[in-house]
Coordinates of C-alpha atoms and ligand atoms in Angstrom, one line a residue:
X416 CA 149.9 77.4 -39.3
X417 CA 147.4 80.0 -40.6
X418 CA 148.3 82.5 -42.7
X419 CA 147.8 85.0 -40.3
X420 CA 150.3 83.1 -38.1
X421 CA 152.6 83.5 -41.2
X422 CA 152.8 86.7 -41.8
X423 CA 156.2 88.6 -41.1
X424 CA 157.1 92.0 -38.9
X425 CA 160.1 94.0 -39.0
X426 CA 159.9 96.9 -37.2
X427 CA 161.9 99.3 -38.2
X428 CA 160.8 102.5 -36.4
X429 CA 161.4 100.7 -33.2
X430 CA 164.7 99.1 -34.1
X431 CA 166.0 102.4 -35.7
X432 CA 164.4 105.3 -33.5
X433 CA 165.4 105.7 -29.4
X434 CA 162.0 105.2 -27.8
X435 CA 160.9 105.9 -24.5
X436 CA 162.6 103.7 -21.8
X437 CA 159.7 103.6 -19.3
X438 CA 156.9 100.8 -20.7
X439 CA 152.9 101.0 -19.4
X440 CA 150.6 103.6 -19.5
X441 CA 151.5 106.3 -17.2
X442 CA 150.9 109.6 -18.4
X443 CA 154.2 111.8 -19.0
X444 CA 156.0 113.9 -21.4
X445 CA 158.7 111.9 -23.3
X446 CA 161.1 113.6 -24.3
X447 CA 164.4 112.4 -26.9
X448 CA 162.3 109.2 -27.9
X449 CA 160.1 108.9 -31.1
X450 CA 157.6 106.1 -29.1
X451 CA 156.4 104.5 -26.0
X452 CA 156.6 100.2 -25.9
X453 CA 152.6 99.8 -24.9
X454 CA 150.3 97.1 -25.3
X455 CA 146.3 97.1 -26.5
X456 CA 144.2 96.4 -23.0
X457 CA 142.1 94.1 -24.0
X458 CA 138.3 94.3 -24.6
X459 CA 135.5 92.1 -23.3
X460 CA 134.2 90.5 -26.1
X461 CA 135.7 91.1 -30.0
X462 CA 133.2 90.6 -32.1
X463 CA 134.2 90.8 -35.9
X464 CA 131.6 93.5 -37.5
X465 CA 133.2 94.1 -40.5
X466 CA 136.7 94.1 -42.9
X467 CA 138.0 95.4 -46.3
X468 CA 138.5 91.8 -48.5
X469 CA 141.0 93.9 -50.7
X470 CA 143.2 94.6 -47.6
X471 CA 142.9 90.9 -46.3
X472 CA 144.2 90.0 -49.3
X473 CA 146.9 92.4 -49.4
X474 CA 147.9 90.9 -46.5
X475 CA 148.1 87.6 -47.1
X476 CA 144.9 86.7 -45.0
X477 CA 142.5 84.0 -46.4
X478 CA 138.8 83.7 -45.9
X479 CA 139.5 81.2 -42.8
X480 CA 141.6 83.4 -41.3
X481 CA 139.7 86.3 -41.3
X482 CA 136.4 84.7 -40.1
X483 CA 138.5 82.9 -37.4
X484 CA 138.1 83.8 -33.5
X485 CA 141.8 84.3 -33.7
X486 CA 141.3 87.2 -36.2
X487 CA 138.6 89.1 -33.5
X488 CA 141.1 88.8 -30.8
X489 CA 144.0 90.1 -32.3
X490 CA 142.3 93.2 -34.2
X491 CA 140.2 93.8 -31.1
X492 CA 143.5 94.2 -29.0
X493 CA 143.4 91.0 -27.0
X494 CA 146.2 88.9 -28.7
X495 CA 149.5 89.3 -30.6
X496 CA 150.8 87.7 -33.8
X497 CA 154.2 86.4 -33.8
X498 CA 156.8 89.3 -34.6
X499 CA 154.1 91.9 -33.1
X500 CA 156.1 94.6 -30.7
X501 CA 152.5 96.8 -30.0
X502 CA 153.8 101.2 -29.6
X503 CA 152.4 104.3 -29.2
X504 CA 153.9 107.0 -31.5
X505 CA 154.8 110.3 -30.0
X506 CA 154.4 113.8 -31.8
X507 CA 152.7 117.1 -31.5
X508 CA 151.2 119.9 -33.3
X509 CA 149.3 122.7 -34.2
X510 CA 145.8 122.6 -33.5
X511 CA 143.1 125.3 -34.7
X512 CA 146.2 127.5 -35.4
X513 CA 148.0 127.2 -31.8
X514 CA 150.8 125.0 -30.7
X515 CA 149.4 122.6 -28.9
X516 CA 152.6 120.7 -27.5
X517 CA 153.0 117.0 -26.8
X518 CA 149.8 114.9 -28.4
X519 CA 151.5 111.8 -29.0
X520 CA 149.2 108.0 -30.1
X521 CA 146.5 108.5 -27.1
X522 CA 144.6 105.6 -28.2
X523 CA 146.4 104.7 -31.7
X524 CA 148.6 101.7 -30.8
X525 CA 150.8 100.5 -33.7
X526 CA 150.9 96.5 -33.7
X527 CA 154.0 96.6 -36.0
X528 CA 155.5 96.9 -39.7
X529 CA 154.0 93.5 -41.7
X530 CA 156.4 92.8 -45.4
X531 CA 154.0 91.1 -47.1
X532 CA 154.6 88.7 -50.2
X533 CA 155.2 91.3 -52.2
X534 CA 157.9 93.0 -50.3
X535 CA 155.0 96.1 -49.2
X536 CA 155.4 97.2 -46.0
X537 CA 152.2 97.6 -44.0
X538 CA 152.1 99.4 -40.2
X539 CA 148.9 98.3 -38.7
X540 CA 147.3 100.2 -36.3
X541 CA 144.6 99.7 -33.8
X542 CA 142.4 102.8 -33.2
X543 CA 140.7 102.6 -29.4
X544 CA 142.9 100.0 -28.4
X545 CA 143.1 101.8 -24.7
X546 CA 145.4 104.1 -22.9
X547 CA 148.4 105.4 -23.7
X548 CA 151.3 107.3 -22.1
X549 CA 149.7 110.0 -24.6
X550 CA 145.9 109.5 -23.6
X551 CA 145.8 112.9 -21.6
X552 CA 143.5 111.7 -19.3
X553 CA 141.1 110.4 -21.8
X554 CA 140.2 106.8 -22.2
X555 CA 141.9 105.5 -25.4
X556 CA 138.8 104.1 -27.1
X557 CA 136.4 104.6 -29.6
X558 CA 132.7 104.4 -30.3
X559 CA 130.9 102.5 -32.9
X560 CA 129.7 105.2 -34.7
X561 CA 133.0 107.0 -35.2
X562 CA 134.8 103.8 -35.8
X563 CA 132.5 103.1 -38.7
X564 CA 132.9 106.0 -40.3
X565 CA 136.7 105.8 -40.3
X566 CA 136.3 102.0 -41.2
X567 CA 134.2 102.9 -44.6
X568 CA 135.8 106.1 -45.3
X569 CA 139.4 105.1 -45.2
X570 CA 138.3 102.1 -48.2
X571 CA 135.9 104.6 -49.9
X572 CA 138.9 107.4 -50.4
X573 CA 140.9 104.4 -51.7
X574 CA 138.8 103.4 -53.9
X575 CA 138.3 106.5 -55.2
X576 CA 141.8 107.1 -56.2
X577 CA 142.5 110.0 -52.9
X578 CA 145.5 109.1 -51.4
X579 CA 144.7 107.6 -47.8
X580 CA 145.4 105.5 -44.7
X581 CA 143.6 102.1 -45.3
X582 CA 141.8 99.9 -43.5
X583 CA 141.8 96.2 -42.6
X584 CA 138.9 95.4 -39.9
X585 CA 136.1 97.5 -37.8
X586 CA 135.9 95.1 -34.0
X587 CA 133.2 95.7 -32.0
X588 CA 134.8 95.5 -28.2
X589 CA 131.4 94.4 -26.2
X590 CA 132.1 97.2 -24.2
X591 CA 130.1 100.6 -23.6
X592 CA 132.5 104.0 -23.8
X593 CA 130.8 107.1 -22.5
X594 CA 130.9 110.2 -24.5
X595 CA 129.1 113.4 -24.3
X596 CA 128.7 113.5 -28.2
X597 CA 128.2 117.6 -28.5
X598 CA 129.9 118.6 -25.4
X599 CA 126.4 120.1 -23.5
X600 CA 126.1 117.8 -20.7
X601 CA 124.4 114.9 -21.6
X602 CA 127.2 112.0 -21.4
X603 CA 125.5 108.7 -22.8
X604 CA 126.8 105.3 -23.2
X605 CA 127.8 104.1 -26.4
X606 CA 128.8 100.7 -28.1
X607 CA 133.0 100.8 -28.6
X608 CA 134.6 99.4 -31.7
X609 CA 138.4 99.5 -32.8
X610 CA 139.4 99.9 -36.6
X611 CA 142.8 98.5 -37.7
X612 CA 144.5 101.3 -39.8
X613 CA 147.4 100.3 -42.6
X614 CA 149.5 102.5 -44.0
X615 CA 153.1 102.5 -45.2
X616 CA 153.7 105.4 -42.8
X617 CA 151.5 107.1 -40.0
X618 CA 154.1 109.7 -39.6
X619 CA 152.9 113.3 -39.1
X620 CA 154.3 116.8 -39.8
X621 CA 153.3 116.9 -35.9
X622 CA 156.7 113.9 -35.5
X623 CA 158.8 116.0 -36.8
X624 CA 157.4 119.6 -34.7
X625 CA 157.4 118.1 -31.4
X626 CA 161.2 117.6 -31.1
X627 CA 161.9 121.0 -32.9
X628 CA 160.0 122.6 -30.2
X629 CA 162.1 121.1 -27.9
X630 CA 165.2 122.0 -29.4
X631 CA 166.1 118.4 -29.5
X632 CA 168.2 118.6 -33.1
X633 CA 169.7 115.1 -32.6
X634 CA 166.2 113.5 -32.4
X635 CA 164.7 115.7 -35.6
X636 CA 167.8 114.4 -37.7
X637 CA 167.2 111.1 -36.6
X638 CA 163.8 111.2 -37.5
X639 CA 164.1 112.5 -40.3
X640 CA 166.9 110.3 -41.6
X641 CA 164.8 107.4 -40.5
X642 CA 161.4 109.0 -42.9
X643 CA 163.7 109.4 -45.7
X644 CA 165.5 105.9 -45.3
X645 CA 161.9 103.8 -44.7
X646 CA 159.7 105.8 -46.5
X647 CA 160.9 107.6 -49.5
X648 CA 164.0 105.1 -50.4
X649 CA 163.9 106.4 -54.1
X650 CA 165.4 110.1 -53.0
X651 CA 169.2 109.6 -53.4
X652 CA 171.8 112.2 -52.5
X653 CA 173.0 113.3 -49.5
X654 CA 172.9 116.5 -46.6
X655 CA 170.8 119.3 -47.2
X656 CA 170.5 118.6 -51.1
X657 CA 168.7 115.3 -49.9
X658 CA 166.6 117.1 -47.0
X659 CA 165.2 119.9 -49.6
X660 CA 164.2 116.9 -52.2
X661 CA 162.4 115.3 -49.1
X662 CA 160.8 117.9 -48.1
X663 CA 159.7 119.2 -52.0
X664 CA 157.9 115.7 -52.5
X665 CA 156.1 116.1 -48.7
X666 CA 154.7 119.4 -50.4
X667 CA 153.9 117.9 -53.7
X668 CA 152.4 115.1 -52.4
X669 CA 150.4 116.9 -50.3
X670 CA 148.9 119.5 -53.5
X671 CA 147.9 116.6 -54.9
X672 CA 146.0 115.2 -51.8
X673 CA 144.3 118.3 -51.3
X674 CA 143.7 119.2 -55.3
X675 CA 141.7 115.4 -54.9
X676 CA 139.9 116.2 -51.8
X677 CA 138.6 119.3 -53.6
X678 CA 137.7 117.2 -56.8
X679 CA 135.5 115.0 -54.9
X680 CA 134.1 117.4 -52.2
X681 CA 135.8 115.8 -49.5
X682 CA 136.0 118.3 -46.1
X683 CA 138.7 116.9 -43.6
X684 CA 137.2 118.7 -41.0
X685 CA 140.4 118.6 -38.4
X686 CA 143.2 119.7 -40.1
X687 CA 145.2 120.3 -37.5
X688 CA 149.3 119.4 -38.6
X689 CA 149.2 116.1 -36.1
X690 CA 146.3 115.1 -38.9
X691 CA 149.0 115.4 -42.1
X692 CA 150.7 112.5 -42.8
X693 CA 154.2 113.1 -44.3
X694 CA 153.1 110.4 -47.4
X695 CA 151.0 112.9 -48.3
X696 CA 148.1 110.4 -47.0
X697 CA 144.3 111.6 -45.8
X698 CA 144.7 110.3 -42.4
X699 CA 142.6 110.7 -38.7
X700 CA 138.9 110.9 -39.6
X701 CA 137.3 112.1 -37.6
X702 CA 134.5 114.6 -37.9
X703 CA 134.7 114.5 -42.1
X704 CA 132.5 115.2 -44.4
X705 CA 131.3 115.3 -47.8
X706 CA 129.8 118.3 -49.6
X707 CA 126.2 117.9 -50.6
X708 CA 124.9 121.3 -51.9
X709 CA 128.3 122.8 -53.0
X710 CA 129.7 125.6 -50.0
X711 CA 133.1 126.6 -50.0
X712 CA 132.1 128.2 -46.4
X713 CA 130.9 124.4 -45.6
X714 CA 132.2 122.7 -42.4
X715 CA 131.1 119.4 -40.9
X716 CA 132.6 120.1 -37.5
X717 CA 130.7 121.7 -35.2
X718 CA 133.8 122.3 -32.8
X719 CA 134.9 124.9 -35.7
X720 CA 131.6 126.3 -36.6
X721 CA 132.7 129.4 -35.2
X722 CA 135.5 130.1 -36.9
X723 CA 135.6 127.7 -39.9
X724 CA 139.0 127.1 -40.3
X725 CA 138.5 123.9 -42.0
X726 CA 136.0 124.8 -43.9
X727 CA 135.8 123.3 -47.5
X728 CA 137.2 126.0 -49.7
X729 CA 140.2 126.5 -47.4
X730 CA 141.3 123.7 -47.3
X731 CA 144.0 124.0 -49.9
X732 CA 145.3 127.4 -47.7
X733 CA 145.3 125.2 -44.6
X734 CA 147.2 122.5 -46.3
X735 CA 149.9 125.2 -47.4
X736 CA 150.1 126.8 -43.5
X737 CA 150.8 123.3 -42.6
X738 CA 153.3 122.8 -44.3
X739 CA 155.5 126.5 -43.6
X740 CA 154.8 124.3 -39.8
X741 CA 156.7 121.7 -40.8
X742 CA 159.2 124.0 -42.5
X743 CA 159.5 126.0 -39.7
X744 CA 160.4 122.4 -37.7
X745 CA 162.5 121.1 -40.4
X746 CA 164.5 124.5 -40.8
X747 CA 167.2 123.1 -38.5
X748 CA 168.4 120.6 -40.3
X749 CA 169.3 123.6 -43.0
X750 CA 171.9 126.6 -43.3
X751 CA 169.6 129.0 -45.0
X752 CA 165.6 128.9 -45.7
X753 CA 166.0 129.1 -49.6
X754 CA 165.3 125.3 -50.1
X755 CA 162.2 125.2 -47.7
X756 CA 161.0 128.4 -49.6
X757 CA 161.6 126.4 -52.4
X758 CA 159.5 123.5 -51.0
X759 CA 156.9 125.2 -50.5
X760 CA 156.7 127.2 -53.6
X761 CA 156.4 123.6 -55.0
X762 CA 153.3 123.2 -53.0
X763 CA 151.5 125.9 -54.5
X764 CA 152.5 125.0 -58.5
X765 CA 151.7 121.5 -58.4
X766 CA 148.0 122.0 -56.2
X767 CA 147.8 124.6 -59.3
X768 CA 148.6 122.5 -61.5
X769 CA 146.6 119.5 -60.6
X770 CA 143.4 122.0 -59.2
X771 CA 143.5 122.9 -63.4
X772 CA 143.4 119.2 -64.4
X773 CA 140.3 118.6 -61.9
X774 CA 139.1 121.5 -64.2
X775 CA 139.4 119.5 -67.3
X776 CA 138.7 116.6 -66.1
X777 CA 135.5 117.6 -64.4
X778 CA 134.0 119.7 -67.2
X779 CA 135.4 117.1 -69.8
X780 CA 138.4 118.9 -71.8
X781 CA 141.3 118.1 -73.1
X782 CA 143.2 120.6 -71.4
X783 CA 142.3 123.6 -69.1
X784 CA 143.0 126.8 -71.0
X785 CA 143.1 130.3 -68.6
X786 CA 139.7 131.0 -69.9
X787 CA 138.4 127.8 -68.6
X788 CA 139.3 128.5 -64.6
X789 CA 137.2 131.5 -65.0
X790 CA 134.3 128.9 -66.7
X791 CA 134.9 126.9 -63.2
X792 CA 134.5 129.7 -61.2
X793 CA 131.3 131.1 -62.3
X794 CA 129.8 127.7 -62.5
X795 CA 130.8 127.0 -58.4
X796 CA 129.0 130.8 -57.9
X797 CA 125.9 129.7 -59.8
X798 CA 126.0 126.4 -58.0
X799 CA 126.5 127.7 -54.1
X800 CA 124.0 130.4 -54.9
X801 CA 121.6 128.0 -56.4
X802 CA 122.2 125.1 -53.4
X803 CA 123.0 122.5 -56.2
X804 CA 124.5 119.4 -55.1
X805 CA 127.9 119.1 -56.6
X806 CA 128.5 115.6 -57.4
X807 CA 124.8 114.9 -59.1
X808 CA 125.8 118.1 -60.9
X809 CA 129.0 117.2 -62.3
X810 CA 127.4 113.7 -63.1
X811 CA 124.0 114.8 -64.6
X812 CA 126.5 117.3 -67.0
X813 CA 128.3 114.4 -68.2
X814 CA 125.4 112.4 -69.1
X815 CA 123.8 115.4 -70.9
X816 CA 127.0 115.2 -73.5
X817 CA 127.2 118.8 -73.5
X818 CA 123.8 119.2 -75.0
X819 CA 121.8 120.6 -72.2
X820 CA 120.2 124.1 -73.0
X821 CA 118.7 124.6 -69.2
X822 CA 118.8 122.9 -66.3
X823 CA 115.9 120.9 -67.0
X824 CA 117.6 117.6 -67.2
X825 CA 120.4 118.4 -64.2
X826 CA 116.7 118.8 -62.1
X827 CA 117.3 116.0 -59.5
X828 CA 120.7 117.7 -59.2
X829 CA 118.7 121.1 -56.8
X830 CA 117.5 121.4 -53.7
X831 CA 115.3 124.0 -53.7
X832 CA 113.3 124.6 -56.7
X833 CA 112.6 128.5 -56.0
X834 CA 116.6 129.1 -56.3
X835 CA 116.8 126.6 -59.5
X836 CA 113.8 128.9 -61.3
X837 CA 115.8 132.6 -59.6
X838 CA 119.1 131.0 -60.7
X839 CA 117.8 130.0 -64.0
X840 CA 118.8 132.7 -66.7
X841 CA 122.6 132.3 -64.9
X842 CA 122.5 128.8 -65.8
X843 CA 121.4 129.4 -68.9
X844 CA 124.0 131.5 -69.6
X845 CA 126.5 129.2 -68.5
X846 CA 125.8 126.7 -70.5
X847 CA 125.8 128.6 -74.0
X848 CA 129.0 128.9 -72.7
X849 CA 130.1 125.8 -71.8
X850 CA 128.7 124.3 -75.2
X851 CA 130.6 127.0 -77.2
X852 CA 133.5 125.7 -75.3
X853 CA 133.2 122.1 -76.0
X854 CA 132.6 122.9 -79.8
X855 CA 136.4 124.1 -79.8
X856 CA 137.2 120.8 -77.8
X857 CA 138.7 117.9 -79.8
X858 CA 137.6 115.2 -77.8
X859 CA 134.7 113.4 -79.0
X860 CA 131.8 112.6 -77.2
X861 CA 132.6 109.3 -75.7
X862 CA 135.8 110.2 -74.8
X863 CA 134.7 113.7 -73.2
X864 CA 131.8 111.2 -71.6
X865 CA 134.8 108.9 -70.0
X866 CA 136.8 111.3 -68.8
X867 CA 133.8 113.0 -67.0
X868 CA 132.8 109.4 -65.6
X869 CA 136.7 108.8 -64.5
X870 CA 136.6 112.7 -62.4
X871 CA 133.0 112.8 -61.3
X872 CA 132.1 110.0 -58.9
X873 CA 128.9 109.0 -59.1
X874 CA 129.1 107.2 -55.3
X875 CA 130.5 109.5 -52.5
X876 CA 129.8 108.1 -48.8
X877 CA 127.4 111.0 -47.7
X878 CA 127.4 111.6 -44.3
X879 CA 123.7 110.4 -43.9
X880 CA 124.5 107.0 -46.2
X881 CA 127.3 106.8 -43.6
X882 CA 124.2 107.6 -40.6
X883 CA 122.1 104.8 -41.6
X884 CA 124.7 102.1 -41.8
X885 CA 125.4 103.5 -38.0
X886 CA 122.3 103.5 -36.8
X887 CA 121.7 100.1 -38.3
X888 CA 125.0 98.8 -36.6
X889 CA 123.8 99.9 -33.2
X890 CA 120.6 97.7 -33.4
X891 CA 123.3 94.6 -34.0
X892 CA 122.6 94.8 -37.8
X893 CA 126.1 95.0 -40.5
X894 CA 124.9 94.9 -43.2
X895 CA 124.5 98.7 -44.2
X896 CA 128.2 98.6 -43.3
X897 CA 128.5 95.9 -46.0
X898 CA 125.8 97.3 -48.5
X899 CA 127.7 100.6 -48.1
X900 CA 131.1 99.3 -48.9
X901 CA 130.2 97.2 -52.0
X902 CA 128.6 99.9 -53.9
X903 CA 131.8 101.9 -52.9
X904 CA 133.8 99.9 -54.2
X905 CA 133.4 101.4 -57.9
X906 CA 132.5 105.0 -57.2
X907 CA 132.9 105.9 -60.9
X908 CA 130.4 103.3 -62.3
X909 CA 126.5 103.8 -62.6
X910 CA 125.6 100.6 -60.8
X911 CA 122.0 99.8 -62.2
X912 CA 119.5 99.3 -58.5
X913 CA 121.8 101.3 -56.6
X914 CA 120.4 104.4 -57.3
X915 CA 119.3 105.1 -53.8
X916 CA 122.8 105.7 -52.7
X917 CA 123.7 108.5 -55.7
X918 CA 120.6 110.6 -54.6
X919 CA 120.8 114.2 -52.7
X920 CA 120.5 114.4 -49.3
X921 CA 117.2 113.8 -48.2
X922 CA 115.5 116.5 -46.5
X923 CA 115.3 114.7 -42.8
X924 CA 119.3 114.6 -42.7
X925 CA 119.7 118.7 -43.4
X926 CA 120.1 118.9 -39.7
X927 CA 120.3 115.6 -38.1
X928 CA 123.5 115.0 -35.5
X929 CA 126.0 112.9 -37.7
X930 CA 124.2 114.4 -41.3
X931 CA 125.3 117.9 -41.1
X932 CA 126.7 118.5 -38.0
X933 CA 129.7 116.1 -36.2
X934 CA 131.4 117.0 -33.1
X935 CA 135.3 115.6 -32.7
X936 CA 133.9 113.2 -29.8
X937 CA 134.4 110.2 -30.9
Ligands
AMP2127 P1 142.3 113.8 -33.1 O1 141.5 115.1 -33.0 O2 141.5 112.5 -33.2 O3 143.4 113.8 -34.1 O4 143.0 113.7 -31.6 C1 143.9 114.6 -31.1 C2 144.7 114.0 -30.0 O5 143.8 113.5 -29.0 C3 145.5 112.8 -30.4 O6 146.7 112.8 -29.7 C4 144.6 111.6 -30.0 O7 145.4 110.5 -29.7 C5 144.0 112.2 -28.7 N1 142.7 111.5 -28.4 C6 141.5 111.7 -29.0 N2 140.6 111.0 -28.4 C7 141.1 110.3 -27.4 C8 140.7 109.3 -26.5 N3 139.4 108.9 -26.4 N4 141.5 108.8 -25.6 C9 142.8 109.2 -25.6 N5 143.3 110.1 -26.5 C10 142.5 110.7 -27.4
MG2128 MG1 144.9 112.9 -34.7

């Protein structure tokens, strides 16, 4: 037996939540169940275009296993391990601000809940593994190119330290899915391709909003009983006292998701509250993005370019509205709305909290004093006004060791050299300050160098690194997807010969579909 064939399932959610009695793929609104029994329709031809070795491994799966035919079939959605009860997860949410009702897993299908040797419990998940009771008319798959990105992103966050769903393989389906990629009329044919997602938990606020909105109290409890039982076993205590400890880590958990987004110039770009996972987890990416030339006003999805909800530097707002959602569900299960007050209260001293260590960390302190927020601030004025790419920035300034007098050595760092010589006397100014700073500092240079390195990456998957590696992939050829993922693997190190993929955005990609700009077809 392989070890694939070994590996063991017990899945909880569907032993220990009512699911929907009806099985298939007819569309409805289920109401009083927490899932739909469905299975993956299978795909032409599963073709294994790339996996995560650290996630293999995680799961028990050995080289053989993962290069078998066995391996394609199953994470391409045309074959079942032993112990594998394939669902569909229902929940709703808020999207762009408005309730959007019953969304539900409308192409998501969960295989089931893998303990692996080490007792971890791992839901996989295949992403366009067909229709769903929750599809909404819409076809359940997933392109290549969106696919990818989810692939190489979910492993790049990882290793990157961000909290985040994982994931184990990117199958190509040998089938074409049709999708108008900016919504103007020109449908085209597209290679499809299904990711396998891991996580502990893929449970949403959006779980817990959908039967609030019904009024359906008994399912909430259960739910939530179930999230605090499975998920966070180390909360003891019991009734509200338990509910309010539950629902003060969901907020903590979640500052410091959003204060590490912000550290890295990560944009979610669909932060809707059926995209936050309870775990406090970056989940669903979709049209994401990574800053280039710092913008708080910055937003990858063109479906919000309007309004810019999502945009960079409101993120950590967003995350915060989300959340008085989710209190707003969980209020219920309360007498009074002190404890969710309290909750989210939380929220907003720990993303404090944690945005001031990103402040030290990034500018190389010991500690961030009140003064040195107001150092932050000005530097992200001078570097939006200047179009300076933030992580080259934040790199280039560790490697100077504090001694840089101009921004002469941070050169490679602008993209405009007009706005570096206009912004130059700011700069300047900046940095006398900044080096005054550090004199009063008691770290020493090697130390104030590591801790720079250990907050700065030098590696972030750019959304044209993560082009190229598409547009390779379409031709037939992996091994971007490969290339990409290797030097991603230590996003903190210089990597000597890899400095093609630390370099700013190359002119060509300012406006190219999938550089700047991403649409949520996907
Ligand atoms: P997202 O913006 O990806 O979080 O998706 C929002 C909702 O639309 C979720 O309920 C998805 O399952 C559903 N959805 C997105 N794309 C598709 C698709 N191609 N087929 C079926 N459902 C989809
Ligand atoms: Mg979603």
């Amino acid at each position: 037996m392989s070890c694939m064939q070994a590996l063991r399932f017990d899945n909880r959610l569907l032993r220990e939540l009512p699911g929907d009695p009806e099985q298939g793929t007819r569309l409805r609104q289920v109401e009083g169940a927490a899932y739909s029994r469905v299975a993956p329709t299978p795909v032409a031809a599963p073709q294994l275009l790339a996996y995560s070795r650290e996630m293999a491994a995680t799961l028990g799966f050995s080289a053989e296993d993962v290069a078998s035919e066995e391996f394609a079939r199953v994470f391409g959605g045309n074959a079942l391990l032993p112990g594998m009860q394939p669902w569909a997860a229902n929940y709703g949410g808020h999207q762009f601000g408005h309730w959007a009702g019953q969304l539900g897993d409308g192409r998501a299908i969960s295989l089931g809940e893998a303990v692996n040797a080490a007792g971890e419990r791992w839901e996989l998940q295949l992403k366009g593994a067909g229709p769903t009771p929750y599809s909404r008319g819409a076809d359940g798959r997933a392109v290549l190119r969106s696919s990818l990105r989810e692939f190489l992103c979910s492993e790049a966050m990882h290793h990157l330290g961000v909290p985040t769903t994982r994931a184990l393989s990117l199958v190509g389906s040998g089938e074409a899915v049709v999708r108008d990629m900016f919504y103007d009329g020109h449908p085209q044919a597209e290679p499809g391709a299904l990711v396998c997602r891991v996580a502990p938990s893929f449970l949403r606020f959006g779980s817990f909003e959908l039967p609030a909105s019904r009024g359906d109290h008994a399912l909430l409890r259960a739910m939530a009983d179930f999230a605090i039982r499975r998920d966070f076993p180390h909360l003891q205590g019991q009734g509200e006292a338990l509910y309010a400890d539950w629902f003060a880590e969901i907020c903590e958990r979640t500052a410091r998701l959003l204060a590490a987004w912000m550290r890295v110039g990560f944009v979610h770009g669909v932060m809707n509250t059926d995209n936050m996972s309870i775990l406090g987890l970056t989940i669903d990416y979709g049209p994401y993005g990574w800053v280039d030339d710092y913008d708080p006003m910055w937003t990858p999805n063109t479906t919000d370019a309007q309004r810019r909800r999502y945009r960079y530097g409101q993120q950590p707002d967003v995350a915060w509205w989300n959340l008085s959602r989710l209190a707003g569900a969980l209020a219920p299960l309360f007498g009074g709305v002190e404890p969710l007050q309290a909750g989210l209260d939380r929220y907003v001293e720990t993303y404090a909290a944690a945005d001031r260590e990103s402040t030290a960390a990034k500018l190389g302190l010991a500690v961030c004093r009140d003064e040195d927020v107001t150092l932050m601030h000005d530097l992200q004025a001078l570097l939006q006004q200047a179009e300076v790419d933030m992580s080259l920035w934040f790199r280039g300034l560790g490697e100077c060791g504090g001694e840089a007098t101009s921004t002469e050595p941070l050169r490679e760092a602008f993209y405009d050299e007009d706005k570096r010589q206009h912004a130059e006397a700011g700069f300047v100014d900046w940095l006398t300050r900044y080096r005054a700073r550090l004199a009063d500092d008691p770290l020493s240079p090697p130390q104030r160098l590591a801790r720079m390195r250990a907050a700065n990456p030098c590696y972030v998957l750019r959304n044209y690194l993560a082009q190229e590696a598409i547009d390779r992939a379409e031709q037939g050829d992996t091994g971007g997807i490969d290339e990409l993922l290797e030097v991603l693997r230590h996003p903190y190190d210089v990597q000597p010969g890899r400095e093609r993929y630390a370099q700013r955005r190359p002119e060509w990609a300012r406006h190219k579909a999938g550089c700047s700009m991403l649409s949520c077809s996907s």
